[in-house]
Structure formats: structure tokens, C-alpha cells
GROMACS .gro file of N, CA and C in nm:
model
  492
    1MET      N    1  24.958  26.611  36.165
    1MET     CA    2  24.885  26.677  36.059
    1MET      C    3  24.887  26.594  35.930
    2ALA      N    4  25.004  26.539  35.898
    2ALA     CA    5  25.016  26.456  35.778
    2ALA      C    6  24.934  26.329  35.793
    3ALA      N    7  24.924  26.278  35.914
    3ALA     CA    8  24.846  26.156  35.937
    3ALA      C    9  24.697  26.181  35.914
    4ILE      N   10  24.649  26.299  35.950
    4ILE     CA   11  24.508  26.333  35.929
    4ILE      C   12  24.477  26.341  35.779
    5HIS      N   13  24.569  26.401  35.701
    5HIS     CA   14  24.549  26.410  35.555
    5HIS      C   15  24.551  26.271  35.493
    6ALA      N   16  24.638  26.184  35.541
    6ALA     CA   17  24.645  26.047  35.488
    6ALA      C   18  24.516  25.971  35.518
    7ILE      N   19  24.462  25.991  35.638
    7ILE     CA   20  24.337  25.925  35.674
    7ILE      C   21  24.221  25.978  35.590
    8LYS      N   22  24.218  26.112  35.569
    8LYS     CA   23  24.113  26.172  35.485
    8LYS      C   24  24.121  26.120  35.342
    9ASN      N   25  24.243  26.113  35.289
    9ASN     CA   26  24.259  26.062  35.152
    9ASN      C   27  24.219  25.916  35.142
   10GLY      N   28  24.253  25.838  35.241
   10GLY     CA   29  24.216  25.696  35.243
   10GLY      C   30  24.065  25.678  35.250
   11LEU      N   31  23.999  25.757  35.335
   11LEU     CA   32  23.854  25.750  35.345
   11LEU      C   33  23.786  25.796  35.217
   12ALA      N   34  23.840  25.901  35.155
   12ALA     CA   35  23.783  25.949  35.029
   12ALA      C   36  23.797  25.842  34.920
   13LEU      N   37  23.911  25.776  34.913
   13LEU     CA   38  23.932  25.669  34.816
   13LEU      C   39  23.837  25.553  34.841
   14ALA      N   40  23.820  25.514  34.967
   14ALA     CA   41  23.729  25.405  35.001
   14ALA      C   42  23.585  25.442  34.965
   15LEU      N   43  23.547  25.568  34.989
   15LEU     CA   44  23.413  25.613  34.955
   15LEU      C   45  23.389  25.609  34.804
   16VAL      N   46  23.487  25.654  34.727
   16VAL     CA   47  23.474  25.652  34.581
   16VAL      C   48  23.462  25.509  34.531
   17CYS      N   49  23.544  25.418  34.582
   17CYS     CA   50  23.536  25.276  34.543
   17CYS      C   51  23.400  25.217  34.578
   18PHE      N   52  23.352  25.249  34.696
   18PHE     CA   53  23.221  25.199  34.739
   18PHE      C   54  23.110  25.251  34.649
   19LEU      N   55  23.113  25.381  34.618
   19LEU     CA   56  23.008  25.439  34.534
   19LEU      C   57  23.012  25.381  34.393
   20LEU      N   58  23.132  25.362  34.337
   20LEU     CA   59  23.142  25.304  34.203
   20LEU      C   60  23.092  25.161  34.199
   21SER      N   61  23.125  25.084  34.300
   21SER     CA   62  23.081  24.944  34.300
   21SER      C   63  22.932  24.933  34.329
   22SER      N   64  22.877  25.024  34.406
   22SER     CA   65  22.735  25.017  34.439
   22SER      C   66  22.647  25.063  34.324
   23CYS      N   67  22.698  25.144  34.232
   23CYS     CA   68  22.615  25.192  34.121
   23CYS      C   69  22.617  25.096  34.004
   24GLY      N   70  22.696  24.989  34.011
   24GLY     CA   71  22.699  24.889  33.904
   24GLY      C   72  22.804  24.915  33.799
   25PHE      N   73  22.893  25.008  33.822
   25PHE     CA   74  22.997  25.038  33.724
   25PHE      C   75  23.096  24.922  33.715
   26HIS      N   76  23.129  24.882  33.592
   26HIS     CA   77  23.231  24.781  33.568
   26HIS      C   78  23.319  24.827  33.455
   27LEU      N   79  23.445  24.797  33.462
   27LEU     CA   80  23.534  24.829  33.352
   27LEU      C   81  23.497  24.745  33.231
   28LYS      N   82  23.510  24.803  33.112
   28LYS     CA   83  23.476  24.732  32.991
   28LYS      C   84  23.585  24.630  32.961
   29LYS      N   85  23.544  24.507  32.938
   29LYS     CA   86  23.643  24.406  32.904
   29LYS      C   87  23.656  24.399  32.752
   30ALA      N   88  23.764  24.339  32.707
   30ALA     CA   89  23.790  24.329  32.564
   30ALA      C   90  23.681  24.248  32.496
   31SER      N   91  23.651  24.286  32.373
   31SER     CA   92  23.549  24.216  32.297
   31SER      C   93  23.598  24.077  32.261
   32SER      N   94  23.519  23.977  32.293
   32SER     CA   95  23.552  23.841  32.253
   32SER      C   96  23.447  23.795  32.155
   33LEU      N   97  23.492  23.747  32.042
   33LEU     CA   98  23.402  23.706  31.936
   33LEU      C   99  23.348  23.565  31.963
   34PRO      N  100  23.229  23.535  31.913
   34PRO     CA  101  23.175  23.400  31.928
   34PRO      C  102  23.269  23.296  31.864
   35ASP      N  103  23.257  23.172  31.907
   35ASP     CA  104  23.346  23.066  31.859
   35ASP      C  105  23.339  23.046  31.709
   36ASP      N  106  23.220  23.063  31.649
   36ASP     CA  107  23.209  23.041  31.505
   36ASP      C  108  23.266  23.156  31.423
   37LEU      N  109  23.312  23.264  31.489
   37LEU     CA  110  23.373  23.376  31.418
   37LEU      C  111  23.523  23.388  31.445
   38THR      N  112  23.583  23.288  31.509
   38THR     CA  113  23.727  23.294  31.533
   38THR      C  114  23.807  23.267  31.406
   39THR      N  115  23.742  23.209  31.306
   39THR     CA  116  23.802  23.191  31.173
   39THR      C  117  23.699  23.241  31.073
   40LEU      N  118  23.739  23.332  30.985
   40LEU     CA  119  23.646  23.381  30.885
   40LEU      C  120  23.719  23.428  30.761
   41THR      N  121  23.642  23.447  30.655
   41THR     CA  122  23.692  23.500  30.529
   41THR      C  123  23.647  23.644  30.518
   42LEU      N  124  23.739  23.734  30.490
   42LEU     CA  125  23.708  23.876  30.476
   42LEU      C  126  23.720  23.914  30.329
   43ASN      N  127  23.609  23.958  30.271
   43ASN     CA  128  23.605  24.004  30.131
   43ASN      C  129  23.539  24.140  30.128
   44GLY      N  130  23.548  24.207  30.012
   44GLY     CA  131  23.483  24.335  30.002
   44GLY      C  132  23.481  24.389  29.862
   45ASP      N  133  23.403  24.495  29.842
   45ASP     CA  134  23.396  24.563  29.714
   45ASP      C  135  23.531  24.625  29.678
   46ASP      N  136  23.596  24.685  29.777
   46ASP     CA  137  23.725  24.750  29.754
   46ASP      C  138  23.824  24.698  29.859
   47GLU      N  139  23.894  24.592  29.824
   47GLU     CA  140  23.986  24.530  29.919
   47GLU      C  141  24.115  24.608  29.939
   48ARG      N  142  24.131  24.717  29.868
   48ARG     CA  143  24.249  24.803  29.884
   48ARG      C  144  24.217  24.930  29.962
   49SER      N  145  24.095  24.939  30.012
   49SER     CA  146  24.056  25.059  30.085
   49SER      C  147  24.120  25.061  30.224
   50ALA      N  148  24.127  25.180  30.280
   50ALA     CA  149  24.184  25.197  30.413
   50ALA      C  150  24.098  25.128  30.519
   51LEU      N  151  23.966  25.133  30.504
   51LEU     CA  152  23.877  25.068  30.600
   51LEU      C  153  23.895  24.917  30.598
   52PHE      N  154  23.911  24.859  30.480
   52PHE     CA  155  23.931  24.715  30.468
   52PHE      C  156  24.058  24.672  30.540
   53ALA      N  157  24.166  24.749  30.520
   53ALA     CA  158  24.293  24.718  30.587
   53ALA      C  159  24.281  24.732  30.738
   54MET      N  160  24.216  24.838  30.784
   54MET     CA  161  24.200  24.859  30.928
   54MET      C  162  24.113  24.750  30.991
   55LEU      N  163  24.009  24.707  30.919
   55LEU     CA  164  23.923  24.601  30.971
   55LEU      C  165  24.001  24.470  30.980
   56GLY      N  166  24.084  24.443  30.882
   56GLY     CA  167  24.168  24.322  30.888
   56GLY      C  168  24.260  24.324  31.008
   57LYS      N  169  24.322  24.440  31.035
   57LYS     CA  170  24.410  24.453  31.152
   57LYS      C  171  24.332  24.437  31.282
   58GLU      N  172  24.214  24.496  31.287
   58GLU     CA  173  24.132  24.490  31.409
   58GLU      C  174  24.086  24.347  31.436
   59LEU      N  175  24.050  24.276  31.331
   59LEU     CA  176  24.010  24.136  31.348
   59LEU      C  177  24.129  24.051  31.392
   60THR      N  178  24.246  24.077  31.338
   60THR     CA  179  24.366  24.004  31.379
   60THR      C  180  24.398  24.030  31.525
   61LEU      N  181  24.382  24.155  31.569
   61LEU     CA  182  24.404  24.188  31.710
   61LEU      C  183  24.303  24.119  31.801
   62SER      N  184  24.186  24.088  31.746
   62SER     CA  185  24.082  24.017  31.822
   62SER      C  186  24.098  23.866  31.812
   63LYS      N  187  24.215  23.824  31.766
   63LYS     CA  188  24.250  23.681  31.756
   63LYS      C  189  24.160  23.605  31.660
   64VAL      N  190  24.131  23.667  31.545
   64VAL     CA  191  24.054  23.604  31.439
   64VAL      C  192  24.151  23.559  31.331
   65GLU      N  193  24.136  23.435  31.288
   65GLU     CA  194  24.219  23.383  31.178
   65GLU      C  195  24.147  23.416  31.048
   66LEU      N  196  24.214  23.494  30.962
   66LEU     CA  197  24.155  23.534  30.835
   66LEU      C  198  24.204  23.442  30.725
   67LEU      N  199  24.109  23.384  30.651
   67LEU     CA  200  24.142  23.294  30.542
   67LEU      C  201  24.134  23.369  30.409
   68ASP      N  202  24.217  23.329  30.314
   68ASP     CA  203  24.218  23.392  30.181
   68ASP      C  204  24.104  23.342  30.093
   69THR      N  205  24.075  23.214  30.103
   69THR     CA  206  23.971  23.155  30.018
   69THR      C  207  23.856  23.106  30.105
   70PRO      N  208  23.733  23.125  30.056
   70PRO     CA  209  23.616  23.080  30.133
   70PRO      C  210  23.613  22.928  30.148
   71LYS      N  211  23.572  22.883  30.264
   71LYS     CA  212  23.553  22.740  30.290
   71LYS      C  213  23.409  22.717  30.332
   72LYS      N  214  23.366  22.592  30.323
   72LYS     CA  215  23.225  22.558  30.342
   72LYS      C  216  23.174  22.590  30.482
   73ASN      N  217  23.247  22.557  30.586
   73ASN     CA  218  23.199  22.574  30.723
   73ASN      C  219  23.263  22.694  30.794
   74VAL      N  220  23.301  22.795  30.718
   74VAL     CA  221  23.366  22.912  30.775
   74VAL      C  222  23.281  23.036  30.744
   75ALA      N  223  23.267  23.121  30.842
   75ALA     CA  224  23.189  23.244  30.825
   75ALA      C  225  23.257  23.337  30.725
   76GLN      N  226  23.174  23.415  30.656
   76GLN     CA  227  23.224  23.512  30.558
   76GLN      C  228  23.176  23.650  30.595
   77LEU      N  229  23.268  23.744  30.598
   77LEU     CA  230  23.236  23.884  30.624
   77LEU      C  231  23.264  23.962  30.496
   78TYR      N  232  23.160  24.026  30.444
   78TYR     CA  233  23.173  24.102  30.320
   78TYR      C  234  23.154  24.249  30.352
   79LEU      N  235  23.253  24.331  30.319
   79LEU     CA  236  23.250  24.475  30.346
   79LEU      C  237  23.218  24.548  30.217
   80TYR      N  238  23.104  24.616  30.215
   80TYR     CA  239  23.066  24.694  30.098
   80TYR      C  240  23.148  24.822  30.093
   81LYS      N  241  23.147  24.887  29.978
   81LYS     CA  242  23.224  25.011  29.962
   81LYS      C  243  23.170  25.118  30.057
   82ASP      N  244  23.260  25.181  30.131
   82ASP     CA  245  23.221  25.287  30.224
   82ASP      C  246  23.195  25.416  30.147
   83ARG      N  247  23.114  25.503  30.206
   83ARG     CA  248  23.079  25.630  30.143
   83ARG      C  249  23.104  25.746  30.238
   84LEU      N  250  23.151  25.855  30.182
   84LEU     CA  251  23.171  25.977  30.260
   84LEU      C  252  23.093  26.088  30.191
   85GLU      N  253  23.004  26.151  30.266
   85GLU     CA  254  22.926  26.262  30.214
   85GLU      C  255  22.953  26.386  30.297
   86ARG      N  256  22.954  26.501  30.228
   86ARG     CA  257  22.973  26.629  30.296
   86ARG      C  258  22.849  26.714  30.280
   87GLN      N  259  22.812  26.778  30.390
   87GLN     CA  260  22.699  26.871  30.387
   87GLN      C  261  22.746  27.002  30.447
   88THR      N  262  22.714  27.111  30.381
   88THR     CA  263  22.754  27.243  30.429
   88THR      C  264  22.674  27.280  30.553
   89LEU      N  265  22.748  27.322  30.657
   89LEU     CA  266  22.682  27.366  30.780
   89LEU      C  267  22.679  27.518  30.792
   90SER      N  268  22.788  27.583  30.753
   90SER     CA  269  22.793  27.728  30.765
   90SER      C  270  22.884  27.787  30.657
   91LEU      N  271  22.865  27.916  30.632
   91LEU     CA  272  22.941  27.987  30.530
   91LEU      C  273  23.010  28.109  30.591
   92PHE      N  274  23.122  28.148  30.530
   92PHE     CA  275  23.184  28.275  30.564
   92PHE      C  276  23.101  28.388  30.502
   93LYS      N  277  23.132  28.511  30.539
   93LYS     CA  278  23.058  28.626  30.485
   93LYS      C  279  23.073  28.638  30.334
   94ASN      N  280  23.187  28.591  30.282
   94ASN     CA  281  23.211  28.601  30.137
   94ASN      C  282  23.149  28.485  30.059
   95GLY      N  283  23.080  28.394  30.125
   95GLY     CA  284  23.010  28.286  30.057
   95GLY      C  285  23.087  28.155  30.052
   96GLN      N  286  23.212  28.153  30.099
   96GLN     CA  287  23.288  28.028  30.100
   96GLN      C  288  23.244  27.942  30.219
   97VAL      N  289  23.258  27.811  30.202
   97VAL     CA  290  23.216  27.718  30.306
   97VAL      C  291  23.309  27.728  30.426
   98ALA      N  292  23.251  27.743  30.544
   98ALA     CA  293  23.329  27.754  30.667
   98ALA      C  294  23.330  27.622  30.743
   99GLU      N  295  23.219  27.547  30.735
   99GLU     CA  296  23.208  27.425  30.815
   99GLU      C  297  23.125  27.322  30.739
  100TYR      N  298  23.174  27.197  30.746
  100TYR     CA  299  23.105  27.084  30.684
  100TYR      C  300  23.063  26.985  30.792
  101GLU      N  301  22.962  26.906  30.759
  101GLU     CA  302  22.931  26.786  30.837
  101GLU      C  303  22.967  26.668  30.749
  102LEU      N  304  23.053  26.581  30.799
  102LEU     CA  305  23.094  26.462  30.726
  102LEU      C  306  23.009  26.345  30.774
  103ALA      N  307  22.952  26.272  30.679
  103ALA     CA  308  22.873  26.152  30.711
  103ALA      C  309  22.944  26.034  30.645
  104TYR      N  310  22.995  25.942  30.727
  104TYR     CA  311  23.069  25.826  30.679
  104TYR      C  312  22.980  25.703  30.693
  105SER      N  313  22.941  25.643  30.581
  105SER     CA  314  22.849  25.528  30.582
  105SER      C  315  22.926  25.399  30.559
  106VAL      N  316  22.895  25.300  30.640
  106VAL     CA  317  22.958  25.168  30.632
  106VAL      C  318  22.848  25.063  30.630
  107ARG      N  319  22.867  24.961  30.544
  107ARG     CA  320  22.771  24.852  30.534
  107ARG      C  321  22.848  24.722  30.517
  108TYR      N  322  22.805  24.619  30.588
  108TYR     CA  323  22.870  24.489  30.576
  108TYR      C  324  22.768  24.377  30.589
  109LEU      N  325  22.809  24.258  30.541
  109LEU     CA  326  22.724  24.141  30.542
  109LEU      C  327  22.801  24.026  30.604
  110LEU      N  328  22.738  23.959  30.699
  110LEU     CA  329  22.799  23.844  30.766
  110LEU      C  330  22.718  23.720  30.733
  111LYS      N  331  22.784  23.622  30.674
  111LYS     CA  332  22.722  23.492  30.645
  111LYS      C  333  22.788  23.388  30.732
  112ARG      N  334  22.706  23.322  30.816
  112ARG     CA  335  22.757  23.216  30.903
  112ARG      C  336  22.693  23.085  30.862
  113PRO      N  337  22.771  22.977  30.865
  113PRO     CA  338  22.715  22.847  30.825
  113PRO      C  339  22.597  22.806  30.914
  114GLY      N  340  22.488  22.769  30.851
  114GLY     CA  341  22.371  22.723  30.924
  114GLY      C  342  22.288  22.832  30.987
  115LYS      N  343  22.321  22.959  30.960
  115LYS     CA  344  22.246  23.070  31.018
  115LYS      C  345  22.209  23.169  30.909
  116GLU      N  346  22.112  23.251  30.938
  116GLU     CA  347  22.068  23.350  30.842
  116GLU      C  348  22.172  23.462  30.830
  117ALA      N  349  22.191  23.513  30.708
  117ALA     CA  350  22.287  23.621  30.685
  117ALA      C  351  22.240  23.748  30.755
  118ILE      N  352  22.337  23.823  30.806
  118ILE     CA  353  22.308  23.947  30.879
  118ILE      C  354  22.374  24.062  30.803
  119GLU      N  355  22.292  24.161  30.765
  119GLU     CA  356  22.346  24.279  30.700
  119GLU      C  357  22.330  24.397  30.795
  120GLN      N  358  22.437  24.469  30.817
  120GLN     CA  359  22.437  24.583  30.908
  120GLN      C  360  22.483  24.708  30.833
  121ARG      N  361  22.431  24.821  30.877
  121ARG     CA  362  22.468  24.950  30.820
  121ARG      C  363  22.470  25.052  30.933
  122PHE      N  364  22.569  25.141  30.931
  122PHE     CA  365  22.572  25.249  31.028
  122PHE      C  366  22.643  25.369  30.967
  123GLU      N  367  22.625  25.483  31.030
  123GLU     CA  368  22.688  25.607  30.986
  123GLU      C  369  22.757  25.673  31.105
  124LEU      N  370  22.870  25.734  31.077
  124LEU     CA  371  22.943  25.811  31.175
  124LEU      C  372  22.949  25.955  31.126
  125TYR      N  373  22.931  26.050  31.216
  125TYR     CA  374  22.926  26.191  31.179
  125TYR      C  375  23.037  26.269  31.249
  126ARG      N  376  23.093  26.364  31.177
  126ARG     CA  377  23.191  26.456  31.232
  126ARG      C  378  23.171  26.593  31.169
  127ASN      N  379  23.199  26.698  31.243
  127ASN     CA  380  23.200  26.833  31.190
  127ASN      C  381  23.344  26.870  31.156
  128TYR      N  382  23.359  26.941  31.046
  128TYR     CA  383  23.492  26.977  30.997
  128TYR      C  384  23.490  27.124  30.957
  129GLN      N  385  23.579  27.204  31.015
  129GLN     CA  386  23.588  27.345  30.982
  129GLN      C  387  23.692  27.366  30.874
  130ASP      N  388  23.652  27.433  30.768
  130ASP     CA  389  23.741  27.457  30.655
  130ASP      C  390  23.796  27.599  30.664
  131ASP      N  391  23.917  27.617  30.612
  131ASP     CA  392  23.979  27.749  30.608
  131ASP      C  393  24.057  27.759  30.478
  132PRO      N  394  24.004  27.833  30.381
  132PRO     CA  395  24.072  27.842  30.251
  132PRO      C  396  24.212  27.905  30.259
  133ASP      N  397  24.240  27.981  30.362
  133ASP     CA  398  24.372  28.044  30.376
  133ASP      C  399  24.478  27.943  30.420
  134ASN      N  400  24.437  27.833  30.481
  134ASN     CA  401  24.529  27.729  30.526
  134ASN      C  402  24.490  27.595  30.462
  135ALA      N  403  24.485  27.592  30.332
  135ALA     CA  404  24.435  27.475  30.259
  135ALA      C  405  24.519  27.351  30.285
  136LEU      N  406  24.650  27.364  30.287
  136LEU     CA  407  24.736  27.247  30.306
  136LEU      C  408  24.719  27.188  30.446
  137ALA      N  409  24.715  27.273  30.547
  137ALA     CA  410  24.696  27.225  30.684
  137ALA      C  411  24.558  27.163  30.701
  138LYS      N  412  24.457  27.223  30.641
  138LYS     CA  413  24.322  27.170  30.653
  138LYS      C  414  24.307  27.037  30.578
  139ALA      N  415  24.381  27.021  30.468
  139ALA     CA  416  24.378  26.893  30.395
  139ALA      C  417  24.438  26.783  30.481
  140LYS      N  418  24.546  26.814  30.552
  140LYS     CA  419  24.608  26.715  30.642
  140LYS      C  420  24.515  26.684  30.759
  141GLU      N  421  24.449  26.787  30.812
  141GLU     CA  422  24.355  26.767  30.921
  141GLU      C  423  24.239  26.678  30.876
  142LEU      N  424  24.189  26.699  30.754
  142LEU     CA  425  24.081  26.617  30.702
  142LEU      C  426  24.127  26.472  30.686
  143GLU      N  427  24.249  26.452  30.640
  143GLU     CA  428  24.304  26.317  30.626
  143GLU      C  429  24.311  26.246  30.762
  144LEU      N  430  24.358  26.317  30.864
  144LEU     CA  431  24.364  26.259  30.999
  144LEU      C  432  24.225  26.228  31.053
  145LEU      N  433  24.131  26.316  31.027
  145LEU     CA  434  23.993  26.297  31.072
  145LEU      C  435  23.931  26.175  31.006
  146LEU      N  436  23.952  26.158  30.876
  146LEU     CA  437  23.900  26.042  30.805
  146LEU      C  438  23.964  25.913  30.855
  147ASN      N  439  24.092  25.918  30.885
  147ASN     CA  440  24.161  25.802  30.939
  147ASN      C  441  24.101  25.763  31.074
  148GLU      N  442  24.072  25.862  31.157
  148GLU     CA  443  24.010  25.836  31.288
  148GLU      C  444  23.871  25.777  31.272
  149ILE      N  445  23.794  25.828  31.176
  149ILE     CA  446  23.659  25.776  31.152
  149ILE      C  447  23.665  25.631  31.106
  150ARG      N  448  23.759  25.601  31.018
  150ARG     CA  449  23.773  25.463  30.969
  150ARG      C  450  23.814  25.369  31.082
  151MET      N  451  23.902  25.415  31.169
  151MET     CA  452  23.942  25.332  31.283
  151MET      C  453  23.823  25.307  31.375
  152GLN      N  454  23.744  25.409  31.399
  152GLN     CA  455  23.625  25.392  31.483
  152GLN      C  456  23.526  25.297  31.416
  153ALA      N  457  23.512  25.305  31.284
  153ALA     CA  458  23.420  25.215  31.213
  153ALA      C  459  23.467  25.071  31.222
  154SER      N  460  23.597  25.046  31.205
  154SER     CA  461  23.647  24.909  31.213
  154SER      C  462  23.629  24.852  31.354
  155ARG      N  463  23.651  24.934  31.455
  155ARG     CA  464  23.629  24.887  31.593
  155ARG      C  465  23.481  24.860  31.619
  156ARG      N  466  23.396  24.942  31.561
  156ARG     CA  467  23.252  24.921  31.580
  156ARG      C  468  23.207  24.790  31.515
  157ILE      N  469  23.261  24.759  31.398
  157ILE     CA  470  23.224  24.634  31.332
  157ILE      C  471  23.263  24.515  31.420
  158VAL      N  472  23.384  24.517  31.474
  158VAL     CA  473  23.430  24.406  31.560
  158VAL      C  474  23.344  24.400  31.686
  159ARG      N  475  23.309  24.514  31.742
  159ARG     CA  476  23.224  24.516  31.862
  159ARG      C  477  23.086  24.460  31.831
  160GLU      N  478  23.030  24.496  31.714
  160GLU     CA  479  22.899  24.441  31.675
  160GLU      C  480  22.907  24.291  31.652
  161LEU      N  481  23.017  24.245  31.595
  161LEU     CA  482  23.034  24.100  31.574
  161LEU      C  483  23.044  24.027  31.708
  162SER      N  484  23.104  24.090  31.807
  162SER     CA  485  23.119  24.025  31.937
  162SER      C  486  22.986  24.015  32.011
  163GLN      N  487  22.887  24.092  31.971
  163GLN     CA  488  22.758  24.089  32.039
  163GLN      C  489  22.659  23.991  31.976
  164LEU      N  490  22.705  23.916  31.875
  164LEU     CA  491  22.616  23.818  31.810
  164LEU      C  492  22.604  23.693  31.891
   0.00000   0.00000   0.00000
């Protein structure tokens, strides 16, 4: 009886592997940046912002050497000031805001030697439920949510750079 279950499980596993390979599914490999972006200068409007710090860490994890001063034959990445906007989605019966939509805007400029400058902009959206009775907990939740959005934005920038 145990042998029949083992054979069924083995056949099911083989079938799943076959179906995944036949549909073209591949595991995502790590982003590798082009050779001219392995060394770059990172500047920005607000170099003390959380997004700037996260982007620096993400670039370092992608094996990018970050220079402090611009050099002639080195690419420059300029991060503009990020923006966070809130829009009311719903209200409680008493008129207080119950839910917000957060729109996080990011814009950056990449200058590469001998190539045209590339300016990119994108927005990330999240819904946030507010509760005036638990203001301290909701403030911490909002802080965690913003941290997650910034991390996603920094990863997206590196992913976009790897596709150049």
C-alpha cells in the first residue's frame, strides 16, 4: 500500500515538473546590471532620505561600486525627491477618514558616458485603513507600510537599471 502511494506521489511530481517546463516557466534569476553600471555615482535632492539609503544598499547588494565624487567616464544616478500623497477613499459615519490611498512617486535620472540621459518616473499605490481609536498602532503600521513601499521602489529602480 505504501509503495502505491510512493509511486503516485512520484508520478504526480514528475507530471508537475513536466507541465512547468512545457509552459515556459523559469525561475527568476538575480538582476545583473550592465557593465557600464557596475561603477556609478549616486546623488540626489535629499541624500538623507530613507529611499536614498535603501537604494544605496540595494545597489551595493547588486555588486555596484558607489563613488563619492563624479568622474568623467562613470555613470551618474540622480534620485529626485520622492513624494507621498494621500487620497481619501472612505469615511466613517461620523465623517472621519476610514481609508486612504497612498501614492508614492519616485523619479530618477541616469546619465551614462556617451549615451543619452534616461529619466524615469513611477508610482506605487497602497491602501491604508485608519482608526482614530488606535492612533499609535496605526502610526506604526503606516511607518512599516512606507518602509515597505520604499524598499519596493529601490528594488524596482535596480531592476529597471538591469534592463538597460
